[in-house]
Amino acid sequence: MIELKPLSKDDVTPFYTWINDEEVIKYSLSLFQRLTSKEQIDGWYESLFVEQNTYTIGVFLKDSGQLIGYAGISGISTLNHSGEYFIFIGDKSQWGKGIGTQVTAEILAYGFDVLQLNRIMLTVSQLNYGGVKAYKRAGFTVEGVLKEACYRDGIYHDKIVMALLRSEYKKD
């Protein structure tokens, strides 16, 4: 259904629509809440190609080659063998089809098998019920809660810290 492959500089166009859609960015990077102009989005997108210690990959539909999002591992520490998982499916028409589950499985395999990480963590908004459920299905366990760490729709809500260790990782 999907194929993970490197993003090109020409792949920025869908992000103009996605980042300006409140529903799409509601539980995403806080940075996305502040990016409103084409120039700001271009600046952020360009930074993806120079970030150090980050594995970033595009999520494309296999049959059409259409970009529907991106994912990866940021903050990779070669000393601590750890990193932070992220995923962003911007194309709402692809939500609820199991794509996030497939992407997560492929990124975890890359993180543990290729990058030789021992720990992959993430943070997820408490109100992102689907995300929390999907991460638990992927093997992540709750490590803690960052109380009122996110402000959306005029209210504060918690961020959940989850992680998966190499010793707990099970390939499907």
CSV table of C-alpha atoms in Angstrom, one decimal:
chain,number,residue,atom,x,y,z
A,1,MET,CA,0.0,0.0,0.0
A,2,ILE,CA,2.8,2.4,0.9
A,3,GLU,CA,6.5,2.9,0.1
A,4,LEU,CA,9.0,4.7,2.2
A,5,LYS,CA,11.5,6.7,0.2
A,6,PRO,CA,13.6,9.8,0.6
A,7,LEU,CA,11.9,13.2,0.2
A,8,SER,CA,13.1,15.5,-2.5
A,9,LYS,CA,13.1,19.3,-2.4
A,10,ASP,CA,10.2,19.2,-4.9
A,11,ASP,CA,8.0,17.3,-2.5
A,12,VAL,CA,7.1,20.4,-0.4
A,13,THR,CA,3.9,21.3,-2.2
A,14,PRO,CA,1.5,19.1,-0.3
A,15,PHE,CA,2.8,20.5,3.0
A,16,TYR,CA,1.3,23.9,2.0
A,17,THR,CA,-2.2,22.4,2.3
A,18,TRP,CA,-1.5,20.0,5.1
A,19,ILE,CA,0.1,22.5,7.5
A,20,ASN,CA,-2.7,25.1,6.9
A,21,ASP,CA,-5.4,22.5,7.8
A,22,GLU,CA,-6.2,22.8,11.5
A,23,GLU,CA,-7.5,19.3,11.7
A,24,VAL,CA,-4.3,17.8,10.2
A,25,ILE,CA,-1.9,19.6,12.5
A,26,LYS,CA,-4.0,19.6,15.7
A,27,TYR,CA,-1.8,17.0,17.4
A,28,SER,CA,1.3,17.5,15.4
A,29,LEU,CA,4.5,19.5,16.0
A,30,SER,CA,3.8,22.7,17.9
A,31,LEU,CA,5.9,24.4,15.2
A,32,PHE,CA,3.2,23.6,12.7
A,33,GLN,CA,0.8,25.9,14.6
A,34,ARG,CA,3.0,28.9,13.8
A,35,LEU,CA,3.8,28.1,10.1
A,36,THR,CA,1.3,30.0,8.0
A,37,SER,CA,3.0,31.3,4.9
A,38,LYS,CA,4.6,29.5,2.0
A,39,GLU,CA,7.9,31.0,2.9
A,40,GLN,CA,7.8,29.8,6.5
A,41,ILE,CA,6.8,26.3,5.3
A,42,ASP,CA,9.6,26.4,2.7
A,43,GLY,CA,12.1,27.3,5.5
A,44,TRP,CA,11.0,24.5,7.7
A,45,TYR,CA,11.0,22.0,4.8
A,46,GLU,CA,14.5,23.0,3.8
A,47,SER,CA,15.7,22.4,7.3
A,48,LEU,CA,14.7,18.7,7.0
A,49,PHE,CA,17.6,18.2,4.5
A,50,VAL,CA,20.3,19.6,6.8
A,51,GLU,CA,19.1,18.2,10.2
A,52,GLN,CA,21.8,16.3,12.0
A,53,ASN,CA,21.0,13.1,13.9
A,54,THR,CA,17.6,12.6,12.2
A,55,TYR,CA,16.3,9.9,9.9
A,56,THR,CA,13.5,11.4,7.8
A,57,ILE,CA,11.6,9.5,5.1
A,58,GLY,CA,8.7,10.2,2.9
A,59,VAL,CA,5.5,8.1,2.9
A,60,PHE,CA,4.2,7.5,-0.6
A,61,LEU,CA,1.3,5.5,-2.0
A,62,LYS,CA,2.9,2.6,-3.8
A,63,ASP,CA,0.4,2.6,-6.7
A,64,SER,CA,0.4,6.3,-7.6
A,65,GLY,CA,3.6,7.5,-6.1
A,66,GLN,CA,1.7,10.3,-4.3
A,67,LEU,CA,3.3,11.7,-1.1
A,68,ILE,CA,0.9,11.4,1.8
A,69,GLY,CA,3.2,12.3,4.8
A,70,TYR,CA,6.6,11.7,6.3
A,71,ALA,CA,8.0,9.9,9.3
A,72,GLY,CA,11.3,9.1,11.0
A,73,ILE,CA,13.4,9.2,14.1
A,74,SER,CA,14.8,12.5,15.4
A,75,GLY,CA,17.3,13.2,18.2
A,76,ILE,CA,19.3,10.1,17.4
A,77,SER,CA,22.0,9.6,20.0
A,78,THR,CA,24.8,7.3,18.8
A,79,LEU,CA,26.2,7.4,22.4
A,80,ASN,CA,22.9,6.3,24.0
A,81,HIS,CA,21.6,4.3,21.1
A,82,SER,CA,18.3,6.1,21.3
A,83,GLY,CA,16.0,8.4,19.3
A,84,GLU,CA,12.4,9.8,19.1
A,85,TYR,CA,9.9,8.5,16.6
A,86,PHE,CA,7.6,10.8,14.7
A,87,ILE,CA,5.0,10.4,12.0
A,88,PHE,CA,2.8,12.8,10.1
A,89,ILE,CA,0.2,11.6,7.7
A,90,GLY,CA,-1.0,14.9,6.1
A,91,ASP,CA,-3.4,13.4,3.5
A,92,LYS,CA,-6.7,13.0,5.5
A,93,SER,CA,-8.1,10.7,2.8
A,94,GLN,CA,-5.5,8.2,3.9
A,95,TRP,CA,-6.4,8.3,7.6
A,96,GLY,CA,-7.9,5.2,9.2
A,97,LYS,CA,-6.5,2.8,6.6
A,98,GLY,CA,-3.7,1.2,8.7
A,99,ILE,CA,-1.0,3.2,7.0
A,100,GLY,CA,0.3,4.6,10.3
A,101,THR,CA,0.6,1.1,11.6
A,102,GLN,CA,2.6,0.0,8.6
A,103,VAL,CA,4.9,3.1,8.7
A,104,THR,CA,5.5,2.6,12.4
A,105,ALA,CA,6.5,-1.0,11.9
A,106,GLU,CA,8.9,-0.1,9.1
A,107,ILE,CA,10.5,2.8,11.0
A,108,LEU,CA,10.9,0.6,14.1
A,109,ALA,CA,12.6,-2.1,12.1
A,110,TYR,CA,14.9,0.5,10.6
A,111,GLY,CA,15.7,2.0,14.0
A,112,PHE,CA,16.5,-1.3,15.7
A,113,ASP,CA,18.0,-3.2,12.8
A,114,VAL,CA,19.9,-0.5,10.8
A,115,LEU,CA,20.5,2.3,13.2
A,116,GLN,CA,21.1,-0.3,16.0
A,117,LEU,CA,19.1,1.7,18.5
A,118,ASN,CA,18.3,0.3,21.9
A,119,ARG,CA,15.4,2.7,22.7
A,120,ILE,CA,12.9,4.5,20.6
A,121,MET,CA,10.6,6.9,22.4
A,122,LEU,CA,7.8,9.3,21.4
A,123,THR,CA,5.4,11.8,22.9
A,124,VAL,CA,1.7,11.8,22.0
A,125,SER,CA,-1.1,14.1,23.0
A,126,GLN,CA,-3.4,12.5,25.5
A,127,LEU,CA,-6.4,13.5,23.4
A,128,ASN,CA,-5.0,11.7,20.3
A,129,TYR,CA,-6.8,8.5,21.3
A,130,GLY,CA,-6.2,6.8,18.0
A,131,GLY,CA,-2.4,7.5,18.2
A,132,VAL,CA,-2.1,6.2,21.7
A,133,LYS,CA,-3.9,3.0,20.8
A,134,ALA,CA,-1.8,2.5,17.7
A,135,TYR,CA,1.5,3.0,19.5
A,136,LYS,CA,0.4,0.5,22.2
A,137,ARG,CA,-0.4,-2.0,19.5
A,138,ALA,CA,3.1,-1.4,18.0
A,139,GLY,CA,4.6,-2.3,21.4
A,140,PHE,CA,5.3,1.1,22.9
A,141,THR,CA,4.6,1.3,26.7
A,142,VAL,CA,3.7,4.4,28.7
A,143,GLU,CA,6.7,5.7,30.7
A,144,GLY,CA,5.1,8.9,32.1
A,145,VAL,CA,3.0,11.9,31.5
A,146,LEU,CA,4.0,15.5,30.9
A,147,LYS,CA,1.2,17.4,32.6
A,148,GLU,CA,-0.5,20.1,30.6
A,149,ALA,CA,2.4,20.2,28.2
A,150,CYS,CA,0.2,21.0,25.2
A,151,TYR,CA,-2.3,23.8,24.5
A,152,ARG,CA,-4.9,23.3,21.8
A,153,ASP,CA,-8.4,24.6,21.3
A,154,GLY,CA,-8.1,26.9,24.4
A,155,ILE,CA,-7.3,24.1,26.9
A,156,TYR,CA,-4.2,22.5,28.2
A,157,HIS,CA,-3.8,18.7,28.0
A,158,ASP,CA,-1.2,16.2,28.8
A,159,LYS,CA,1.4,14.6,26.6
A,160,ILE,CA,2.1,10.9,27.1
A,161,VAL,CA,5.7,9.7,27.0
A,162,MET,CA,6.0,6.2,25.5
A,163,ALA,CA,9.0,4.0,24.6
A,164,LEU,CA,10.0,0.7,23.1
A,165,LEU,CA,13.2,-1.0,23.9
A,166,ARG,CA,15.1,-3.4,21.6
A,167,SER,CA,14.6,-6.2,24.2
A,168,GLU,CA,10.8,-5.7,24.0
A,169,TYR,CA,10.7,-5.3,20.2
A,170,LYS,CA,8.9,-8.0,18.2
A,171,LYS,CA,9.0,-8.0,14.5
A,172,ASP,CA,5.8,-9.0,12.8
